[in-house]
GROMACS .gro file of C-alpha atoms in nm:
model
  249
    1MET     CA    1  -1.661   3.508  11.086
    2THR     CA    2  -1.809   3.180  10.968
    3ASP     CA    3  -1.838   3.304  10.610
    4ARG     CA    4  -1.478   3.428  10.607
    5ALA     CA    5  -1.348   3.098  10.743
    6GLY     CA    6  -1.540   2.914  10.473
    7CYS     CA    7  -1.392   3.137  10.202
    8ALA     CA    8  -1.043   3.092  10.339
    9GLY     CA    9  -1.085   2.713  10.328
   10GLU     CA   10  -1.203   2.727   9.969
   11ARG     CA   11  -0.893   2.930   9.867
   12ARG     CA   12  -0.657   2.668  10.014
   13THR     CA   13  -0.809   2.371   9.835
   14PRO     CA   14  -0.705   2.444   9.469
   15SER     CA   15  -0.335   2.455   9.563
   16GLY     CA   16  -0.347   2.083   9.656
   17ALA     CA   17  -0.609   1.830   9.549
   18VAL     CA   18  -0.758   2.037   9.265
   19LEU     CA   19  -0.412   2.082   9.104
   20ARG     CA   20  -0.318   1.716   9.138
   21ALA     CA   21  -0.630   1.596   8.956
   22PRO     CA   22  -0.546   1.739   8.608
   23ILE     CA   23  -0.182   1.625   8.645
   24ALA     CA   24  -0.291   1.268   8.717
   25ALA     CA   25  -0.533   1.280   8.424
   26LEU     CA   26  -0.255   1.407   8.194
   27LEU     CA   27  -0.016   1.127   8.295
   28THR     CA   28  -0.290   0.866   8.248
   29THR     CA   29  -0.361   0.997   7.899
   30LEU     CA   30   0.009   0.992   7.807
   31LEU     CA   31   0.053   0.633   7.925
   32ALA     CA   32  -0.253   0.522   7.732
   33ALA     CA   33  -0.128   0.693   7.416
   34SER     CA   34   0.212   0.527   7.453
   35ALA     CA   35   0.050   0.185   7.485
   36VAL     CA   36  -0.156   0.243   7.171
   37LEU     CA   37   0.150   0.353   6.974
   38LEU     CA   38   0.356   0.054   7.088
   39GLY     CA   39   0.072  -0.180   7.002
   40ALA     CA   40   0.043  -0.030   6.655
   41GLY     CA   41   0.415  -0.076   6.597
   42GLY     CA   42   0.407  -0.442   6.695
   43ALA     CA   43   0.100  -0.514   6.482
   44GLU     CA   44   0.289  -0.422   6.164
   45ALA     CA   45   0.531  -0.716   6.189
   46ALA     CA   46   0.546  -0.898   5.857
   47GLY     CA   47   0.733  -1.176   5.687
   48TYR     CA   48   0.849  -1.277   5.340
   49ARG     CA   49   0.760  -1.573   5.120
   50TYR     CA   50   1.083  -1.719   4.980
   51TRP     CA   51   1.315  -2.017   4.934
   52SER     CA   52   1.564  -2.038   5.222
   53PHE     CA   53   1.897  -2.218   5.186
   54TRP     CA   54   2.036  -2.462   5.444
   55GLU     CA   55   2.348  -2.671   5.512
   56ALA     CA   56   2.384  -2.992   5.711
   57ASN     CA   57   2.533  -2.948   6.056
   58GLY     CA   58   2.576  -3.306   6.165
   59LYS     CA   59   2.223  -3.445   6.194
   60ASP     CA   60   2.065  -3.099   6.201
   61TRP     CA   61   2.020  -2.805   5.964
   62ALA     CA   62   2.198  -2.469   5.985
   63TYR     CA   63   2.094  -2.160   5.790
   64ALA     CA   64   2.351  -2.102   5.514
   65THR     CA   65   2.572  -1.797   5.554
   66GLN     CA   66   2.641  -1.777   5.180
   67GLY     CA   67   2.408  -1.794   4.884
   68PRO     CA   68   2.408  -2.101   4.659
   69ALA     CA   69   2.572  -1.910   4.375
   70LEU     CA   70   2.882  -1.846   4.590
   71LEU     CA   71   2.906  -2.162   4.798
   72ARG     CA   72   3.114  -2.447   4.652
   73PRO     CA   73   3.036  -2.761   4.853
   74ASP     CA   74   3.267  -3.057   4.903
   75ASP     CA   75   3.187  -3.411   4.802
   76GLY     CA   76   2.954  -3.565   5.058
   77THR     CA   77   2.780  -3.237   5.147
   78VAL     CA   78   2.406  -3.221   5.222
   79GLN     CA   79   2.216  -2.901   5.146
   80GLY     CA   80   1.850  -2.807   5.173
   81PHE     CA   81   1.603  -2.561   5.025
   82ARG     CA   82   1.276  -2.476   5.203
   83PHE     CA   83   0.990  -2.258   5.078
   84SER     CA   84   0.801  -2.082   5.357
   85VAL     CA   85   0.697  -1.749   5.508
   86SER     CA   86   0.926  -1.603   5.773
   87GLU     CA   87   1.046  -1.266   5.901
   88ASP     CA   88   1.416  -1.353   5.877
   89SER     CA   89   1.667  -1.635   5.916
   90ALA     CA   90   1.602  -1.653   6.292
   91ASP     CA   91   1.248  -1.789   6.248
   92ALA     CA   92   1.278  -1.955   5.906
   93ASP     CA   93   1.136  -2.307   5.873
   94GLN     CA   94   1.391  -2.582   5.814
   95PRO     CA   95   1.357  -2.857   5.554
   96ARG     CA   96   1.127  -3.124   5.693
   97ARG     CA   97   1.367  -3.411   5.625
   98ALA     CA   98   1.686  -3.464   5.821
   99PRO     CA   99   2.012  -3.438   5.625
  100ASP     CA  100   2.133  -3.789   5.541
  101PHE     CA  101   2.393  -3.813   5.266
  102GLY     CA  102   2.415  -4.193   5.283
  103ALA     CA  103   2.044  -4.238   5.222
  104ILE     CA  104   2.006  -3.972   4.953
  105CYS     CA  105   2.313  -4.069   4.750
  106ALA     CA  106   2.302  -4.444   4.813
  107ASP     CA  107   2.250  -4.517   4.442
  108THR     CA  108   2.509  -4.264   4.321
  109PRO     CA  109   2.860  -4.407   4.370
  110ALA     CA  110   3.169  -4.187   4.390
  111LYS     CA  111   3.341  -4.118   4.058
  112ASP     CA  112   3.676  -3.960   3.974
  113GLY     CA  113   3.655  -3.609   3.835
  114SER     CA  114   3.322  -3.529   4.001
  115LYS     CA  115   3.162  -3.473   4.340
  116ARG     CA  116   2.824  -3.562   4.488
  117VAL     CA  117   2.596  -3.322   4.673
  118ALA     CA  118   2.280  -3.449   4.841
  119LEU     CA  119   1.986  -3.209   4.816
  120VAL     CA  120   1.660  -3.186   5.011
  121ILE     CA  121   1.404  -2.975   4.824
  122ASP     CA  122   1.106  -2.890   5.044
  123PRO     CA  123   0.834  -2.671   4.881
  124GLY     CA  124   0.667  -2.624   5.219
  125THR     CA  125   0.300  -2.646   5.316
  126ALA     CA  126  -0.026  -2.516   5.172
  127ALA     CA  127  -0.028  -2.245   5.440
  128ASP     CA  128   0.290  -2.095   5.290
  129ALA     CA  129   0.183  -2.131   4.926
  130PRO     CA  130   0.089  -1.825   4.718
  131ASP     CA  131  -0.280  -1.783   4.639
  132GLY     CA  132  -0.400  -2.033   4.381
  133GLU     CA  133  -0.094  -2.259   4.401
  134LYS     CA  134  -0.038  -2.599   4.559
  135PRO     CA  135   0.311  -2.695   4.676
  136PRO     CA  136   0.460  -3.008   4.515
  137ALA     CA  137   0.581  -3.294   4.733
  138LEU     CA  138   0.911  -3.279   4.920
  139ARG     CA  139   1.184  -3.465   4.733
  140THR     CA  140   1.553  -3.545   4.753
  141ALA     CA  141   1.816  -3.575   4.482
  142CYS     CA  142   2.184  -3.660   4.454
  143ALA     CA  143   2.361  -3.419   4.220
  144ARG     CA  144   2.681  -3.530   4.050
  145ILE     CA  145   2.871  -3.219   3.942
  146ALA     CA  146   3.220  -3.094   3.858
  147PRO     CA  147   3.464  -3.060   4.150
  148ASP     CA  148   3.457  -2.678   4.138
  149ALA     CA  149   3.080  -2.641   4.082
  150SER     CA  150   2.865  -2.427   4.309
  151SER     CA  151   2.554  -2.521   4.507
  152ALA     CA  152   2.345  -2.335   4.249
  153GLU     CA  153   2.489  -2.558   3.976
  154ALA     CA  154   2.412  -2.866   4.185
  155LEU     CA  155   2.052  -2.751   4.220
  156ALA     CA  156   2.023  -2.671   3.851
  157SER     CA  157   2.139  -3.021   3.758
  158VAL     CA  158   1.841  -3.186   3.933
  159ALA     CA  159   1.565  -2.925   3.977
  160LYS     CA  160   1.513  -2.721   3.661
  161PRO     CA  161   1.356  -2.486   3.577
  162LEU     CA  162   1.501  -2.237   3.826
  163ARG     CA  163   1.405  -1.871   3.841
  164TYR     CA  164   1.620  -1.594   3.994
  165ASP     CA  165   1.574  -1.221   4.039
  166SER     CA  166   1.829  -0.952   3.956
  167SER     CA  167   1.996  -0.984   4.298
  168ALA     CA  168   2.061  -1.360   4.256
  169MET     CA  169   1.782  -1.455   4.495
  170ILE     CA  170   1.613  -1.788   4.413
  171CYS     CA  171   1.252  -1.720   4.314
  172ALA     CA  172   1.141  -2.066   4.198
  173ILE     CA  173   1.271  -2.424   4.206
  174SER     CA  174   1.132  -2.674   3.953
  175GLY     CA  175   0.893  -2.399   3.848
  176TYR     CA  176   0.745  -2.346   4.196
  177PRO     CA  177   0.605  -2.097   4.264
  178LYS     CA  178   0.488  -1.983   3.921
  179SER     CA  179   0.522  -1.615   4.007
  180GLY     CA  180   0.643  -1.385   4.283
  181CYS     CA  181   0.982  -1.356   4.446
  182GLY     CA  182   1.034  -1.286   4.814
  183GLU     CA  183   0.715  -1.081   4.836
  184GLN     CA  184   0.624  -0.927   5.169
  185VAL     CA  185   0.319  -1.070   5.342
  186SER     CA  186   0.130  -0.952   5.648
  187GLY     CA  187   0.112  -1.140   5.975
  188ASP     CA  188  -0.207  -1.324   5.869
  189GLY     CA  189  -0.046  -1.455   5.551
  190GLY     CA  190  -0.199  -1.202   5.312
  191LYS     CA  191   0.004  -0.973   5.092
  192LYS     CA  192   0.081  -0.646   5.262
  193ASP     CA  193   0.121  -0.443   4.946
  194GLY     CA  194   0.223  -0.478   4.585
  195SER     CA  195   0.554  -0.298   4.625
  196GLY     CA  196   0.684  -0.490   4.927
  197LYS     CA  197   0.931  -0.707   4.734
  198PRO     CA  198   1.253  -0.712   4.935
  199SER     CA  199   1.603  -0.713   4.798
  200ALA     CA  200   1.854  -0.987   4.877
  201PRO     CA  201   2.232  -0.967   4.865
  202ALA     CA  202   2.405  -1.217   4.639
  203ASP     CA  203   2.566  -1.391   4.938
  204SER     CA  204   2.244  -1.461   5.124
  205SER     CA  205   1.920  -1.647   5.054
  206ALA     CA  206   1.717  -1.440   5.302
  207PRO     CA  207   1.522  -1.134   5.185
  208ALA     CA  208   1.611  -0.803   5.347
  209ALA     CA  209   1.333  -0.585   5.486
  210ASP     CA  210   1.290  -0.285   5.259
  211ASP     CA  211   1.055   0.004   5.328
  212GLY     CA  212   1.159   0.201   5.021
  213ASP     CA  213   1.420   0.422   5.184
  214GLY     CA  214   1.712   0.192   5.103
  215VAL     CA  215   1.781   0.116   5.469
  216ASP     CA  216   1.763  -0.235   5.612
  217ASP     CA  217   1.518  -0.219   5.902
  218GLY     CA  218   1.599  -0.560   6.048
  219ASP     CA  219   1.334  -0.815   6.127
  220GLY     CA  220   1.042  -0.572   6.156
  221GLY     CA  221   0.915  -0.743   6.470
  222GLY     CA  222   0.911  -0.439   6.701
  223PRO     CA  223   0.839  -0.067   6.695
  224SER     CA  224   1.051   0.146   6.466
  225ALA     CA  225   1.305   0.401   6.585
  226GLY     CA  226   1.077   0.683   6.468
  227LEU     CA  227   0.791   0.546   6.673
  228LEU     CA  228   1.004   0.527   6.987
  229VAL     CA  229   1.128   0.882   6.933
  230GLY     CA  230   0.767   0.999   6.901
  231ILE     CA  231   0.667   0.826   7.224
  232GLY     CA  232   0.966   0.981   7.402
  233ALA     CA  233   0.868   1.326   7.279
  234VAL     CA  234   0.511   1.283   7.407
  235LEU     CA  235   0.635   1.174   7.749
  236LEU     CA  236   0.879   1.465   7.770
  237LEU     CA  237   0.599   1.708   7.692
  238GLY     CA  238   0.396   1.552   7.970
  239VAL     CA  239   0.680   1.587   8.220
  240ALA     CA  240   0.731   1.950   8.117
  241ALA     CA  241   0.361   2.019   8.171
  242VAL     CA  242   0.377   1.871   8.521
  243PHE     CA  243   0.675   2.088   8.619
  244GLN     CA  244   0.509   2.396   8.472
  245ALA     CA  245   0.195   2.327   8.672
  246ARG     CA  246   0.395   2.292   8.993
  247ARG     CA  247   0.573   2.621   8.935
  248ARG     CA  248   0.238   2.798   8.910
  249ARG     CA  249   0.122   2.668   9.248
   0.00000   0.00000   0.00000
C-alpha cells in the first residue's frame, strides 16, 4: 500500500509544479529577448552633420520652416546658420550668438531700393567638425540686398564660396566644410557608413533620414516598426505556447 501511495503522489505532481516550471522559463526567455531587441533598436540612433537654418524670434532663435532659397526676408530680419551634428530639427544646436539686428547692422544704414539682413554664421565646435578639419570662428555680417532677394542671396553676398547639393541643401558656407554634405554619423560622432547621405527637400535645411527605401523614417531615435512587429510576434508565440501547454494538462 505504501508503494502504491507513493506512485500515486508522483503521478499528481507533473500536472502542477512540473508543468509551471517550463512555462515560467519560456516567459522569462521571451522577456529577455524583447529587452535585447529593444536595446539594439535604440543603440542605432544616429544624427547628421549639416548646416541648419534659423530665424530670429524676438531675442531667441527658431528653426526655419523654409529653406534659404525660398525664404524672402524683410528689411531688419536676423537669420542664423549653425553647423553641427543632430538627429533632426528638434535637437539641433542653435547659433551661439543671440540675434541682434541693431548690433550687427549698426554700420550699415538703411538705403532706398535695398534691404538689410543681419546674419549670424556659426561653424560650430571641433566636436562637430569632420575628420581633419577645424571650424572657423563664428562671425556676423550685414547683407545689403535687393528688396525681393532671398535668404540664400543674402548669404551669398557675404559668405562665398557656398556649396549646395542637388536638393538645394547647403553643404558648405565660406568653404567650410571642404567636403561632405549632410552625411550620417553614428551616436559617437563617427561615420556610420559611406552611403548614409540623407536627402533634403528644397523647403527645409534639415536632412531627412534615409535608409535606402525612399521612406522617411523620422528621427531614428527609437526602435523601427519592423522591430516592434518582430517583438510582438515573439510574444504571441510565447502566449500560444502557454495556452497549448495548459490544454495538454
